[in-house]
Short mmCIF file of C-alpha atoms in Angstrom, two decimals:
data_model
loop_
_atom_site.label_atom_id
_atom_site.label_comp_id
_atom_site.label_asym_id
_atom_site.label_seq_id
_atom_site.Cartn_x
_atom_site.Cartn_y
_atom_site.Cartn_z
CA UNK A 1 48.81 43.69 -80.13
CA UNK A 2 46.42 41.10 -78.41
CA UNK A 3 42.51 40.80 -79.17
CA UNK A 4 40.97 39.28 -76.24
CA UNK A 5 37.09 37.76 -76.48
CA UNK A 6 35.57 36.45 -73.60
CA UNK A 7 32.69 33.89 -73.07
CA UNK A 8 30.82 31.58 -70.70
CA UNK A 9 28.82 34.39 -68.85
CA UNK A 10 24.92 34.15 -68.02
CA UNK A 11 22.26 33.16 -65.49
CA UNK A 12 23.13 31.52 -62.40
CA UNK A 13 21.63 30.50 -59.03
CA UNK A 14 23.30 31.47 -56.23
CA UNK A 15 25.48 28.32 -54.98
CA UNK A 16 25.75 27.22 -58.06
CA UNK A 17 29.43 27.45 -60.53
CA UNK A 18 30.05 29.13 -64.18
CA UNK A 19 33.41 29.07 -66.06
CA UNK A 20 34.12 32.16 -68.26
CA UNK A 21 36.79 32.05 -70.90
CA UNK A 22 38.97 34.15 -72.78
CA UNK A 23 40.19 33.35 -75.78
CA UNK A 24 42.93 35.31 -77.32
CA UNK A 25 44.57 36.10 -80.38
CA UNK A 26 47.55 38.02 -81.87
CA UNK A 27 51.08 37.47 -79.99
CA UNK A 28 52.48 34.47 -78.14
CA UNK A 29 49.99 34.36 -75.51
CA UNK A 30 52.88 33.12 -72.60
CA UNK A 31 53.93 35.76 -72.84
CA UNK A 32 51.25 37.92 -71.93
CA UNK A 33 50.47 38.28 -67.74
CA UNK A 34 46.51 38.21 -67.75
CA UNK A 35 43.92 38.95 -65.02
CA UNK A 36 40.23 38.69 -64.50
CA UNK A 37 38.07 41.86 -63.13
CA UNK A 38 34.59 42.96 -62.20
CA UNK A 39 32.05 45.50 -62.61
CA UNK A 40 28.70 45.98 -61.34
CA UNK A 41 26.12 48.64 -61.97
CA UNK A 42 27.42 51.91 -60.77
CA UNK A 43 30.77 50.22 -59.38
CA UNK A 44 34.50 51.29 -60.64
CA UNK A 45 36.35 47.78 -62.20
CA UNK A 46 37.77 45.55 -59.43
CA UNK A 47 40.44 43.45 -59.50
CA UNK A 48 38.99 39.27 -59.21
CA UNK A 49 42.30 37.04 -60.17
CA UNK A 50 44.99 37.55 -62.23
CA UNK A 51 48.13 34.72 -63.43
CA UNK A 52 51.42 34.55 -64.77
CA UNK A 53 52.53 33.86 -68.08
CA UNK A 54 53.63 30.61 -67.18
CA UNK A 55 50.90 29.94 -65.54
CA UNK A 56 52.99 29.46 -62.06
CA UNK A 57 51.86 32.47 -59.58
CA UNK A 58 48.16 33.66 -59.21
CA UNK A 59 46.58 36.36 -56.97
CA UNK A 60 43.53 36.51 -55.82
CA UNK A 61 41.09 39.19 -54.28
CA UNK A 62 39.35 38.25 -50.78
CA UNK A 63 36.41 38.21 -52.18
CA UNK A 64 37.60 35.15 -54.27
CA UNK A 65 39.21 33.48 -52.36
CA UNK A 66 38.16 29.86 -51.74
CA UNK A 67 35.50 30.19 -54.48
CA UNK A 68 36.92 31.23 -57.94
CA UNK A 69 40.51 29.80 -59.62
CA UNK A 70 42.19 31.61 -62.03
CA UNK A 71 43.52 29.23 -64.82
CA UNK A 72 45.48 29.50 -68.47
CA UNK A 73 46.13 26.95 -71.04
CA UNK A 74 48.69 28.41 -73.75
CA UNK A 75 48.72 25.78 -75.66
CA UNK A 76 44.81 27.57 -76.24
CA UNK A 77 45.68 30.28 -75.87
CA UNK A 78 42.72 30.89 -73.49
CA UNK A 79 42.54 31.90 -69.75
CA UNK A 80 39.59 30.51 -67.48
CA UNK A 81 37.75 31.93 -64.30
CA UNK A 82 36.15 28.79 -62.72
CA UNK A 83 33.49 30.49 -59.96
CA UNK A 84 31.67 28.11 -57.35
CA UNK A 85 29.42 28.72 -54.82
CA UNK A 86 28.73 32.66 -56.60
CA UNK A 87 27.02 34.84 -54.49
CA UNK A 88 24.06 37.29 -55.89
CA UNK A 89 27.09 40.43 -54.98
CA UNK A 90 28.91 38.07 -57.56
CA UNK A 91 26.42 40.09 -60.24
CA UNK A 92 28.82 42.01 -62.87
CA UNK A 93 30.41 41.69 -65.93
CA UNK A 94 33.83 40.52 -66.18
CA UNK A 95 36.37 41.31 -68.02
CA UNK A 96 39.19 39.49 -68.60
CA UNK A 97 42.96 41.93 -69.19
CA UNK A 98 46.61 41.37 -70.70
CA UNK A 99 50.18 42.86 -70.39
CA UNK A 100 52.94 41.93 -71.92
CA UNK A 101 55.63 40.16 -69.62
CA UNK A 102 58.52 38.68 -71.50
CA UNK A 103 59.40 37.27 -68.09
CA UNK A 104 56.59 35.26 -67.79
CA UNK A 105 56.68 35.51 -64.22
CA UNK A 106 54.63 38.01 -62.98
CA UNK A 107 51.02 38.53 -62.31
CA UNK A 108 49.60 42.40 -61.95
CA UNK A 109 45.72 43.12 -59.93
CA UNK A 110 45.68 46.99 -60.92
CA UNK A 111 43.32 47.91 -63.72
CA UNK A 112 46.25 49.94 -65.05
CA UNK A 113 48.78 47.46 -65.25
CA UNK A 114 46.95 45.98 -68.79
CA UNK A 115 47.01 47.30 -71.70
CA UNK A 116 44.53 45.43 -73.64
CA UNK A 117 40.98 44.86 -72.22
CA UNK A 118 38.12 42.00 -73.94
CA UNK A 119 34.86 43.58 -74.40
CA UNK A 120 33.30 42.12 -71.01
CA UNK A 121 31.15 39.15 -70.43
CA UNK A 122 28.00 39.34 -68.13
CA UNK A 123 27.35 36.88 -65.19
CA UNK A 124 24.48 37.03 -63.30
CA UNK A 125 23.36 35.56 -60.03
CA UNK A 126 20.02 35.29 -58.93
CA UNK A 127 19.30 34.83 -54.94
#
């Protein structure tokens, strides 16, 4: 079991930056692959970024490449999503997700790959 709590969302102007965080509690954090997903109004949950337990492997959605960076601090049981050059179309609720991976070397991109979800944090980008 792991509990996930996101924070750091808010309102930002287009072109601005925001960092959202996800604090985990429960089992050994380094053995969880982590992901960030977003869901806009009336839309399905979409993949944004993922990172392996050891932090070496990362994947990004095409829309996030070059603008967003996923990272983790296993000593703090926290995963981050740094979002730069934000656009109004990035407006969504951002969720972090976790999946147990004893190898610590895999990252996953589908919502169905994950077992645990946070409650989400709203990110709003104004024009």
